PDB file of C-alpha atoms and ligand atoms in Angstrom:
ATOM      1  CA  MET A   1     -17.400 -22.680   1.690  1.00 70.00           C
ATOM      2  CA  LYS A   2     -21.175 -23.045   1.335  1.00 81.00           C
ATOM      3  CA  LEU A   3     -23.488 -20.308   2.547  1.00 89.00           C
ATOM      4  CA  GLN A   4     -25.849 -21.453   5.293  1.00 91.00           C
ATOM      5  CA  ARG A   5     -28.821 -19.789   6.933  1.00 91.00           C
ATOM      6  CA  ASN A   6     -26.640 -18.455   9.772  1.00 93.00           C
ATOM      7  CA  SER A   7     -23.753 -17.408   7.489  1.00 96.00           C
ATOM      8  CA  ARG A   8     -22.866 -13.762   7.121  1.00 98.00           C
ATOM      9  CA  LEU A   9     -22.110 -12.558   3.616  1.00 98.00           C
ATOM     10  CA  VAL A  10     -20.656  -9.070   3.332  1.00 98.00           C
ATOM     11  CA  VAL A  11     -20.665  -7.482  -0.122  1.00 98.00           C
ATOM     12  CA  LEU A  12     -18.453  -4.475  -0.876  1.00 98.00           C
ATOM     13  CA  THR A  13     -19.493  -2.768  -4.086  1.00 98.00           C
ATOM     14  CA  GLY A  14     -18.178   0.027  -6.274  1.00 98.00           C
ATOM     15  CA  ALA A  15     -19.141   1.803  -9.458  1.00 97.00           C
ATOM     16  CA  GLY A  16     -18.770  -1.384 -11.541  1.00 98.00           C
ATOM     17  CA  VAL A  17     -21.874  -2.959  -9.999  1.00 98.00           C
ATOM     18  CA  SER A  18     -23.974  -0.115 -11.439  1.00 98.00           C
ATOM     19  CA  ALA A  19     -22.211  -0.018 -14.838  1.00 97.00           C
ATOM     20  CA  GLU A  20     -24.810  -2.314 -16.427  1.00 98.00           C
ATOM     21  CA  SER A  21     -27.512   0.109 -15.220  1.00 97.00           C
ATOM     22  CA  GLY A  22     -25.947   2.752 -17.464  1.00 94.00           C
ATOM     23  CA  PHE A  23     -23.719   4.552 -14.950  1.00 94.00           C
ATOM     24  CA  SER A  24     -20.174   5.428 -15.939  1.00 91.00           C
ATOM     25  CA  THR A  25     -17.501   4.224 -13.569  1.00 93.00           C
ATOM     26  CA  PHE A  26     -14.901   6.745 -12.369  1.00 90.00           C
ATOM     27  CA  ARG A  27     -11.505   5.489 -13.475  1.00 91.00           C
ATOM     28  CA  ASP A  28     -12.188   3.345 -16.555  1.00 88.00           C
ATOM     29  CA  SER A  29     -11.397   4.826 -19.947  1.00 85.00           C
ATOM     30  CA  GLY A  30     -14.208   7.324 -20.661  1.00 86.00           C
ATOM     31  CA  GLY A  31     -15.097   7.291 -16.950  1.00 89.00           C
ATOM     32  CA  LEU A  32     -16.443  10.237 -14.939  1.00 89.00           C
ATOM     33  CA  TRP A  33     -13.042  11.470 -13.788  1.00 85.00           C
ATOM     34  CA  GLU A  34     -12.003  11.892 -17.437  1.00 87.00           C
ATOM     35  CA  GLN A  35     -15.078  14.063 -18.061  1.00 88.00           C
ATOM     36  CA  TYR A  36     -14.959  16.078 -14.833  1.00 88.00           C
ATOM     37  CA  ASP A  37     -12.190  17.376 -12.606  1.00 90.00           C
ATOM     38  CA  VAL A  38     -12.586  15.473  -9.355  1.00 89.00           C
ATOM     39  CA  ASN A  39     -11.004  18.385  -7.460  1.00 89.00           C
ATOM     40  CA  GLU A  40     -13.671  20.743  -8.767  1.00 91.00           C
ATOM     41  CA  VAL A  41     -16.826  18.642  -8.332  1.00 92.00           C
ATOM     42  CA  ALA A  42     -16.109  16.140  -5.568  1.00 93.00           C
ATOM     43  CA  SER A  43     -13.721  17.694  -3.081  1.00 94.00           C
ATOM     44  CA  HIS A  44     -14.198  19.751   0.042  1.00 91.00           C
ATOM     45  CA  GLU A  45     -12.144  22.591  -1.486  1.00 93.00           C
ATOM     46  CA  GLY A  46     -14.158  22.385  -4.726  1.00 95.00           C
ATOM     47  CA  TRP A  47     -17.352  22.894  -2.729  1.00 94.00           C
ATOM     48  CA  LEU A  48     -15.906  25.942  -0.958  1.00 92.00           C
ATOM     49  CA  ARG A  49     -14.664  27.406  -4.277  1.00 94.00           C
ATOM     50  CA  ASN A  50     -17.719  26.852  -6.446  1.00 96.00           C
ATOM     51  CA  PRO A  51     -20.762  25.292  -4.759  1.00 96.00           C
ATOM     52  CA  SER A  52     -22.984  25.883  -7.831  1.00 96.00           C
ATOM     53  CA  LEU A  53     -20.764  23.695  -9.980  1.00 96.00           C
ATOM     54  CA  VAL A  54     -20.839  20.939  -7.351  1.00 97.00           C
ATOM     55  CA  LEU A  55     -24.625  21.168  -6.958  1.00 97.00           C
ATOM     56  CA  ASP A  56     -25.058  20.956 -10.751  1.00 96.00           C
ATOM     57  CA  PHE A  57     -22.833  17.869 -10.961  1.00 96.00           C
ATOM     58  CA  TYR A  58     -24.894  16.038  -8.352  1.00 96.00           C
ATOM     59  CA  ASN A  59     -28.204  17.382  -9.768  1.00 97.00           C
ATOM     60  CA  SER A  60     -27.427  15.757 -13.098  1.00 95.00           C
ATOM     61  CA  ARG A  61     -26.421  12.477 -11.478  1.00 95.00           C
ATOM     62  CA  ARG A  62     -29.623  12.526  -9.386  1.00 97.00           C
ATOM     63  CA  ALA A  63     -31.692  13.078 -12.537  1.00 95.00           C
ATOM     64  CA  GLN A  64     -29.933  10.154 -14.214  1.00 95.00           C
ATOM     65  CA  LEU A  65     -30.665   7.942 -11.208  1.00 97.00           C
ATOM     66  CA  LYS A  66     -34.382   8.608 -11.485  1.00 96.00           C
ATOM     67  CA  ASP A  67     -34.518   6.811 -14.827  1.00 93.00           C
ATOM     68  CA  ALA A  68     -32.013   4.060 -14.008  1.00 96.00           C
ATOM     69  CA  ARG A  69     -32.982   0.540 -12.978  1.00 98.00           C
ATOM     70  CA  PRO A  70     -31.199  -2.025 -10.795  1.00 98.00           C
ATOM     71  CA  ASN A  71     -29.457  -4.624 -12.964  1.00 98.00           C
ATOM     72  CA  ALA A  72     -29.103  -8.385 -12.622  1.00 98.00           C
ATOM     73  CA  ALA A  73     -26.146  -8.014 -10.233  1.00 98.00           C
ATOM     74  CA  HIS A  74     -28.056  -5.785  -7.778  1.00 98.00           C
ATOM     75  CA  LEU A  75     -30.991  -8.207  -7.981  1.00 98.00           C
ATOM     76  CA  ALA A  76     -28.787 -11.278  -7.418  1.00 98.00           C
ATOM     77  CA  ILE A  77     -27.167  -9.664  -4.344  1.00 98.00           C
ATOM     78  CA  ALA A  78     -30.614  -8.832  -2.930  1.00 98.00           C
ATOM     79  CA  ALA A  79     -31.924 -12.350  -3.630  1.00 98.00           C
ATOM     80  CA  LEU A  80     -29.101 -13.855  -1.550  1.00 98.00           C
ATOM     81  CA  GLU A  81     -30.982 -12.554   1.529  1.00 98.00           C
ATOM     82  CA  LYS A  82     -33.214 -15.633   1.069  1.00 96.00           C
ATOM     83  CA  GLN A  83     -30.144 -17.741   1.843  1.00 95.00           C
ATOM     84  CA  CYS A  84     -28.328 -15.920   4.635  1.00 97.00           C
ATOM     85  CA  ARG A  85     -27.664 -12.572   6.303  1.00 98.00           C
ATOM     86  CA  VAL A  86     -26.343 -10.178   3.651  1.00 98.00           C
ATOM     87  CA  ASP A  87     -24.791  -6.797   4.459  1.00 98.00           C
ATOM     88  CA  VAL A  88     -23.955  -4.539   1.544  1.00 98.00           C
ATOM     89  CA  ILE A  89     -21.258  -1.914   2.019  1.00 98.00           C
ATOM     90  CA  THR A  90     -21.315   0.298  -1.027  1.00 98.00           C
ATOM     91  CA  GLN A  91     -19.097   3.123  -2.202  1.00 98.00           C
ATOM     92  CA  ASN A  92     -21.884   4.053  -4.593  1.00 98.00           C
ATOM     93  CA  VAL A  93     -24.157   6.990  -3.933  1.00 98.00           C
ATOM     94  CA  ASP A  94     -27.011   5.587  -6.038  1.00 98.00           C
ATOM     95  CA  ASN A  95     -29.929   3.714  -4.440  1.00 98.00           C
ATOM     96  CA  LEU A  96     -29.944   0.727  -6.791  1.00 98.00           C
ATOM     97  CA  HIS A  97     -29.145  -1.852  -4.092  1.00 98.00           C
ATOM     98  CA  GLU A  98     -32.165  -0.702  -2.075  1.00 98.00           C
ATOM     99  CA  ARG A  99     -34.374  -0.602  -5.172  1.00 98.00           C
ATOM    100  CA  ALA A 100     -33.291  -4.174  -5.964  1.00 98.00           C
ATOM    101  CA  GLY A 101     -34.473  -5.234  -2.489  1.00 98.00           C
ATOM    102  CA  SER A 102     -31.332  -5.266  -0.334  1.00 98.00           C
ATOM    103  CA  THR A 103     -32.362  -4.394   3.220  1.00 98.00           C
ATOM    104  CA  HIS A 104     -28.993  -3.849   4.937  1.00 98.00           C
ATOM    105  CA  VAL A 105     -27.016  -1.263   2.979  1.00 98.00           C
ATOM    106  CA  VAL A 106     -24.232   0.952   4.351  1.00 98.00           C
ATOM    107  CA  HIS A 107     -23.400   3.898   2.084  1.00 98.00           C
ATOM    108  CA  LEU A 108     -19.761   4.712   2.766  1.00 97.00           C
ATOM    109  CA  HIS A 109     -19.652   7.746   0.464  1.00 97.00           C
ATOM    110  CA  GLY A 110     -23.131   9.148   1.085  1.00 96.00           C
ATOM    111  CA  GLU A 111     -26.377   9.120  -0.871  1.00 97.00           C
ATOM    112  CA  LEU A 112     -27.438  11.060  -3.972  1.00 98.00           C
ATOM    113  CA  THR A 113     -31.072  11.404  -2.915  1.00 98.00           C
ATOM    114  CA  LYS A 114     -30.146  13.172   0.320  1.00 97.00           C
ATOM    115  CA  VAL A 115     -28.822  16.614   1.245  1.00 97.00           C
ATOM    116  CA  ARG A 116     -27.927  18.344   4.489  1.00 94.00           C
ATOM    117  CA  PRO A 117     -27.033  21.857   5.666  1.00 93.00           C
ATOM    118  CA  GLU A 118     -23.431  22.816   5.119  1.00 91.00           C
ATOM    119  CA  SER A 119     -21.542  23.541   8.292  1.00 80.00           C
ATOM    120  CA  GLY A 120     -18.882  25.875   7.008  1.00 64.00           C
ATOM    121  CA  LEU A 121     -15.165  25.782   6.452  1.00 59.00           C
ATOM    122  CA  TYR A 122     -14.523  22.914   8.848  1.00 61.00           C
ATOM    123  CA  GLU A 123     -17.237  20.706   7.439  1.00 61.00           C
ATOM    124  CA  ARG A 124     -18.524  18.044   9.833  1.00 63.00           C
ATOM    125  CA  SER A 125     -20.265  14.950   8.574  1.00 60.00           C
ATOM    126  CA  GLY A 126     -23.625  16.241   9.861  1.00 60.00           C
ATOM    127  CA  SER A 127     -25.975  14.440  12.195  1.00 69.00           C
ATOM    128  CA  GLU A 128     -28.473  11.959  10.759  1.00 72.00           C
ATOM    129  CA  GLN A 129     -31.312  14.218  11.999  1.00 77.00           C
ATOM    130  CA  GLU A 130     -30.162  17.036   9.690  1.00 87.00           C
ATOM    131  CA  VAL A 131     -30.285  14.877   6.572  1.00 93.00           C
ATOM    132  CA  ILE A 132     -33.143  15.697   4.197  1.00 95.00           C
ATOM    133  CA  ASP A 133     -34.469  13.321   1.541  1.00 96.00           C
ATOM    134  CA  VAL A 134     -34.897  15.267  -1.718  1.00 97.00           C
ATOM    135  CA  GLY A 135     -35.531  12.252  -3.892  1.00 97.00           C
ATOM    136  CA  TYR A 136     -34.600  13.147  -7.465  1.00 97.00           C
ATOM    137  CA  GLU A 137     -35.147  16.928  -7.160  1.00 97.00           C
ATOM    138  CA  SER A 138     -32.491  19.486  -8.071  1.00 97.00           C
ATOM    139  CA  VAL A 139     -30.925  21.646  -5.373  1.00 98.00           C
ATOM    140  CA  SER A 140     -29.713  25.191  -6.129  1.00 97.00           C
ATOM    141  CA  LEU A 141     -27.591  27.830  -4.502  1.00 97.00           C
ATOM    142  CA  GLY A 142     -29.987  29.657  -2.139  1.00 97.00           C
ATOM    143  CA  ASP A 143     -31.915  26.492  -1.162  1.00 97.00           C
ATOM    144  CA  LYS A 144     -31.680  26.470   2.613  1.00 95.00           C
ATOM    145  CA  ALA A 145     -32.171  23.925   5.386  1.00 93.00           C
ATOM    146  CA  PRO A 146     -34.560  24.745   8.285  1.00 91.00           C
ATOM    147  CA  ASN A 147     -31.528  26.068  10.209  1.00 89.00           C
ATOM    148  CA  GLY A 148     -30.939  28.684   7.471  1.00 93.00           C
ATOM    149  CA  ARG A 149     -27.795  27.125   6.033  1.00 92.00           C
ATOM    150  CA  GLN A 150     -27.185  26.303   2.384  1.00 95.00           C
ATOM    151  CA  LEU A 151     -28.063  22.715   1.438  1.00 96.00           C
ATOM    152  CA  ARG A 152     -25.185  20.585   0.196  1.00 96.00           C
ATOM    153  CA  PRO A 153     -25.090  17.045  -1.206  1.00 96.00           C
ATOM    154  CA  HIS A 154     -25.027  14.314   1.461  1.00 95.00           C
ATOM    155  CA  ILE A 155     -21.861  13.009  -0.169  1.00 95.00           C
ATOM    156  CA  VAL A 156     -18.444  12.354   1.304  1.00 95.00           C
ATOM    157  CA  PHE A 157     -16.208  14.725  -0.640  1.00 94.00           C
ATOM    158  CA  PHE A 158     -12.504  14.021  -1.040  1.00 93.00           C
ATOM    159  CA  GLY A 159     -10.805  15.595   1.964  1.00 89.00           C
ATOM    160  CA  GLU A 160     -13.674  14.734   4.321  1.00 91.00           C
ATOM    161  CA  ALA A 161     -13.977  11.984   6.916  1.00 91.00           C
ATOM    162  CA  VAL A 162     -15.847   8.748   6.170  1.00 94.00           C
ATOM    163  CA  PRO A 163     -18.236   8.531   9.142  1.00 92.00           C
ATOM    164  CA  LYS A 164     -19.516   5.024   8.348  1.00 96.00           C
ATOM    165  CA  ILE A 165     -16.109   3.353   8.155  1.00 97.00           C
ATOM    166  CA  GLU A 166     -16.272   1.919  11.705  1.00 97.00           C
ATOM    167  CA  GLU A 167     -19.679   0.382  10.995  1.00 97.00           C
ATOM    168  CA  ALA A 168     -18.236  -1.153   7.808  1.00 98.00           C
ATOM    169  CA  ILE A 169     -15.164  -2.520   9.619  1.00 98.00           C
ATOM    170  CA  ASN A 170     -17.406  -4.147  12.246  1.00 98.00           C
ATOM    171  CA  LEU A 171     -19.352  -5.915   9.497  1.00 98.00           C
ATOM    172  CA  VAL A 172     -16.260  -7.121   7.611  1.00 98.00           C
ATOM    173  CA  GLU A 173     -14.791  -8.481  10.844  1.00 98.00           C
ATOM    174  CA  LYS A 174     -17.811 -10.791  11.163  1.00 98.00           C
ATOM    175  CA  ALA A 175     -17.949 -11.908   7.514  1.00 98.00           C
ATOM    176  CA  ASP A 176     -17.996 -15.634   6.725  1.00 98.00           C
ATOM    177  CA  VAL A 177     -17.673 -14.737   3.058  1.00 98.00           C
ATOM    178  CA  LEU A 178     -16.594 -11.377   1.623  1.00 98.00           C
ATOM    179  CA  LEU A 179     -17.633 -10.523  -1.922  1.00 98.00           C
ATOM    180  CA  ILE A 180     -16.143  -7.495  -3.678  1.00 98.00           C
ATOM    181  CA  VAL A 181     -17.858  -6.334  -6.880  1.00 98.00           C
ATOM    182  CA  GLY A 182     -16.833  -3.635  -9.346  1.00 98.00           C
ATOM    183  CA  THR A 183     -14.345  -1.498  -7.490  1.00 98.00           C
ATOM    184  CA  SER A 184     -10.793  -0.606  -8.488  1.00 96.00           C
ATOM    185  CA  LEU A 185      -9.872  -0.419  -4.767  1.00 96.00           C
ATOM    186  CA  GLN A 186      -8.048   2.863  -5.320  1.00 94.00           C
ATOM    187  CA  VAL A 187      -9.846   4.960  -2.718  1.00 95.00           C
ATOM    188  CA  TYR A 188      -9.114   4.572   0.985  1.00 96.00           C
ATOM    189  CA  PRO A 189     -10.352   3.784   3.544  1.00 97.00           C
ATOM    190  CA  ALA A 190     -12.791   1.583   1.572  1.00 97.00           C
ATOM    191  CA  ALA A 191      -9.924  -0.071  -0.315  1.00 96.00           C
ATOM    192  CA  GLY A 192      -8.424  -1.412   2.927  1.00 96.00           C
ATOM    193  CA  LEU A 193     -11.638  -2.900   4.328  1.00 98.00           C
ATOM    194  CA  TYR A 194     -10.934  -6.452   3.105  1.00 97.00           C
ATOM    195  CA  ARG A 195      -7.972  -6.647   5.478  1.00 96.00           C
ATOM    196  CA  TYR A 196     -10.400  -6.813   8.415  1.00 98.00           C
ATOM    197  CA  ALA A 197     -11.942 -10.075   7.190  1.00 97.00           C
ATOM    198  CA  PRO A 198     -11.149 -13.096   9.403  1.00 97.00           C
ATOM    199  CA  MET A 199      -8.176 -15.148   8.184  1.00 96.00           C
ATOM    200  CA  ASP A 200     -10.385 -18.100   7.120  1.00 96.00           C
ATOM    201  CA  THR A 201     -12.886 -15.942   5.219  1.00 97.00           C
ATOM    202  CA  PRO A 202     -12.781 -16.399   1.451  1.00 97.00           C
ATOM    203  CA  ILE A 203     -12.734 -13.141  -0.506  1.00 97.00           C
ATOM    204  CA  TYR A 204     -14.419 -13.333  -3.909  1.00 98.00           C
ATOM    205  CA  VAL A 205     -13.635 -10.494  -6.312  1.00 98.00           C
ATOM    206  CA  ILE A 206     -15.784  -9.881  -9.395  1.00 98.00           C
ATOM    207  CA  ASP A 207     -14.340  -7.447 -11.946  1.00 98.00           C
ATOM    208  CA  PRO A 208     -13.721  -7.617 -15.708  1.00 98.00           C
ATOM    209  CA  LYS A 209     -10.218  -6.232 -15.121  1.00 96.00           C
ATOM    210  CA  PRO A 210      -7.592  -7.723 -12.812  1.00 92.00           C
ATOM    211  CA  VAL A 211      -7.752  -6.009  -9.409  1.00 89.00           C
ATOM    212  CA  PRO A 212      -4.342  -5.704  -7.739  1.00 83.00           C
ATOM    213  CA  LEU A 213      -5.202  -7.517  -4.517  1.00 89.00           C
ATOM    214  CA  ILE A 214      -2.379  -9.556  -3.070  1.00 88.00           C
ATOM    215  CA  ASP A 215      -4.057 -11.834  -0.581  1.00 92.00           C
ATOM    216  CA  PRO A 216      -4.123 -15.641  -0.456  1.00 93.00           C
ATOM    217  CA  ARG A 217      -7.836 -15.557   0.465  1.00 94.00           C
ATOM    218  CA  VAL A 218      -8.830 -14.057  -2.902  1.00 96.00           C
ATOM    219  CA  VAL A 219     -10.838 -16.026  -5.463  1.00 96.00           C
ATOM    220  CA  PHE A 220     -10.945 -13.885  -8.604  1.00 97.00           C
ATOM    221  CA  ILE A 221     -13.921 -14.027 -10.972  1.00 98.00           C
ATOM    222  CA  GLN A 222     -12.890 -12.024 -14.020  1.00 97.00           C
ATOM    223  CA  ASP A 223     -16.254 -11.021 -15.423  1.00 98.00           C
ATOM    224  CA  LYS A 224     -18.783  -8.194 -15.427  1.00 98.00           C
ATOM    225  CA  ALA A 225     -21.070  -7.934 -12.408  1.00 98.00           C
ATOM    226  CA  SER A 226     -24.197  -9.662 -13.782  1.00 98.00           C
ATOM    227  CA  THR A 227     -22.569 -12.829 -15.109  1.00 98.00           C
ATOM    228  CA  GLY A 228     -19.905 -12.713 -12.398  1.00 98.00           C
ATOM    229  CA  MET A 229     -22.694 -12.987  -9.816  1.00 98.00           C
ATOM    230  CA  GLU A 230     -23.981 -16.112 -11.586  1.00 98.00           C
ATOM    231  CA  GLN A 231     -20.520 -17.652 -11.281  1.00 98.00           C
ATOM    232  CA  PHE A 232     -20.259 -16.636  -7.620  1.00 98.00           C
ATOM    233  CA  ILE A 233     -23.633 -18.195  -6.802  1.00 97.00           C
ATOM    234  CA  SER A 234     -22.660 -21.447  -8.553  1.00 96.00           C
ATOM    235  CA  GLN A 235     -19.493 -21.610  -6.429  1.00 94.00           C
ATOM    236  CA  ILE A 236     -20.980 -20.783  -3.058  1.00 92.00           C
TER     237      ILE A 236
HETATM  238  P1  OAD B   1     -13.667   2.927 -10.179  1.00 65.08           P
HETATM  239  O1  OAD B   1     -14.130   3.634 -11.405  1.00 65.08           O
HETATM  240  O2  OAD B   1     -12.378   3.341  -9.595  1.00 65.08           O
HETATM  241  O3  OAD B   1     -13.585   1.368 -10.467  1.00 65.08           O
HETATM  242  C1  OAD B   1     -14.643   0.710 -11.106  1.00 65.08           C
HETATM  243  C2  OAD B   1     -14.303  -0.752 -11.220  1.00 65.08           C
HETATM  244  O4  OAD B   1     -15.415  -1.393 -11.827  1.00 65.08           O
HETATM  245  C3  OAD B   1     -13.075  -1.067 -12.088  1.00 65.08           C
HETATM  246  O5  OAD B   1     -12.244  -2.003 -11.424  1.00 65.08           O
HETATM  247  C4  OAD B   1     -13.690  -1.643 -13.361  1.00 65.08           C
HETATM  248  O6  OAD B   1     -12.851  -2.625 -13.982  1.00 65.08           O
HETATM  249  C5  OAD B   1     -14.954  -2.283 -12.813  1.00 65.08           C
HETATM  250  N1  OAD B   1     -16.031  -2.481 -13.806  1.00 65.08           N
HETATM  251  C6  OAD B   1     -16.271  -1.812 -14.957  1.00 65.08           C
HETATM  252  N2  OAD B   1     -17.366  -2.301 -15.568  1.00 65.08           N
HETATM  253  C7  OAD B   1     -17.830  -3.306 -14.787  1.00 65.08           C
HETATM  254  C8  OAD B   1     -18.944  -4.206 -14.859  1.00 65.08           C
HETATM  255  N3  OAD B   1     -19.821  -4.176 -15.879  1.00 65.08           N
HETATM  256  N4  OAD B   1     -19.099  -5.114 -13.864  1.00 65.08           N
HETATM  257  C9  OAD B   1     -18.231  -5.159 -12.810  1.00 65.08           C
HETATM  258  N5  OAD B   1     -17.173  -4.336 -12.693  1.00 65.08           N
HETATM  259  C10 OAD B   1     -16.981  -3.409 -13.652  1.00 65.08           C
HETATM  260  O7  OAD B   1     -14.864   3.049  -9.109  1.00 65.08           O
HETATM  261  P2  OAD B   1     -14.845   2.771  -7.549  1.00 65.08           P
HETATM  262  O8  OAD B   1     -13.810   1.780  -7.184  1.00 65.08           O
HETATM  263  O9  OAD B   1     -16.239   2.530  -7.126  1.00 65.08           O
HETATM  264  O10 OAD B   1     -15.878   8.303  -4.507  1.00 65.08           O
HETATM  265  O11 OAD B   1     -14.401   4.201  -7.018  1.00 65.08           O
HETATM  266  C11 OAD B   1     -14.321   4.439  -5.648  1.00 65.08           C
HETATM  267  C12 OAD B   1     -14.679   5.871  -5.339  1.00 65.08           C
HETATM  268  O12 OAD B   1     -13.936   6.763  -6.169  1.00 65.08           O
HETATM  269  C13 OAD B   1     -16.106   6.244  -5.646  1.00 65.08           C
HETATM  270  O13 OAD B   1     -17.001   5.876  -4.611  1.00 65.08           O
HETATM  271  C14 OAD B   1     -16.059   7.717  -5.807  1.00 65.08           C
HETATM  272  C15 OAD B   1     -14.816   7.799  -6.664  1.00 65.08           C
HETATM  273  O14 OAD B   1     -14.143   8.976  -6.655  1.00 65.08           O
HETATM  274  C16 OAD B   1     -16.317   9.533  -4.236  1.00 65.08           C
HETATM  275  O15 OAD B   1     -16.804  10.277  -5.070  1.00 65.08           O
HETATM  276  C17 OAD B   1     -16.139   9.922  -2.805  1.00 65.08           C
END
C-alpha cells in the first residue's frame, strides 16, 4: 500500500510516542502507575475523595510539558500531512502532536492544558464552551470557573465516559492505512478502535515491545517511535 494524495492515514498514539520527549509511559517498568496510585490520581472516585492530590498530579505534569519538546516521531507524523490526509487520535494528554505541526488531532483522554468546572457527583464530560485554556499554569483548590464551580482537569478519569470515541471510530472506519504508535492497548475503548478499520486496511504497529494484537492486517515494526517512524515511511 502506497500513500497517495487522497489517502487517509489514521494514527493512534499512546504514551510511547512521547517517551523520547522525556515523558514516562504508564505501564512500563518504572512507569507512572508504579509511582502513583491510578485510583487516587486518575479516577472519578479519586477526584471526589481528594481533589487537591489530583490537581497536584496534573499541575506537575503540566509543568513538565512546558519544558518538553516534540520528538522525531511527532515531527514525522506531522510531516506526513504533506503526503496525504492525516488524522491523529491520541490517548495522550500532552500537546506535542500539535506543537510538531499536526493539524487534525483528537484527544481521546482530554488535554493537560485545559480545565473545566466540575459538575458534581455524576460528572458529565462538560460542554466545549465550558473548557478553559490554562496553558501551563497550576490550578488549586478554590480556583473557580465563571459559573462558581471548582475547576478540574479536562481529563477523562477512569470511570468516566470517553466523549470523543464516536469521532475516533468514524475516522478509523475511513482509514486507508492505520498506524498505531506506542500504546500497550490495555485501556478500552481506545484499545478496540483498530477493529473498526476496513478489512483491506493495513495496520502498522510501532512499539519496542510485542503488542498482543491478533489480527492478520497487522504489520509489526518492533522499534522505538522515532526510528520506527523511519521504517514505516520507507515501507509506505
Ligand atoms: P502504556 O504505558 O500502557 O503503554 C506504553 C507503550 O509504549 C508500551 O507498549 C511500551 O512498550 C511503548 N513504548 C515505550 N517506549 C517507547 C518508545 N520510545 N517508542 C514507542 N513506544 C514505546 O501507555 P498507553 O497505552 O498510552 O489514560 O496507556 C493508555 C492510557 O492508560 C493512557 O492514556 C492513560 C493511562 O492510564 C488515562 O489516564 C485516562
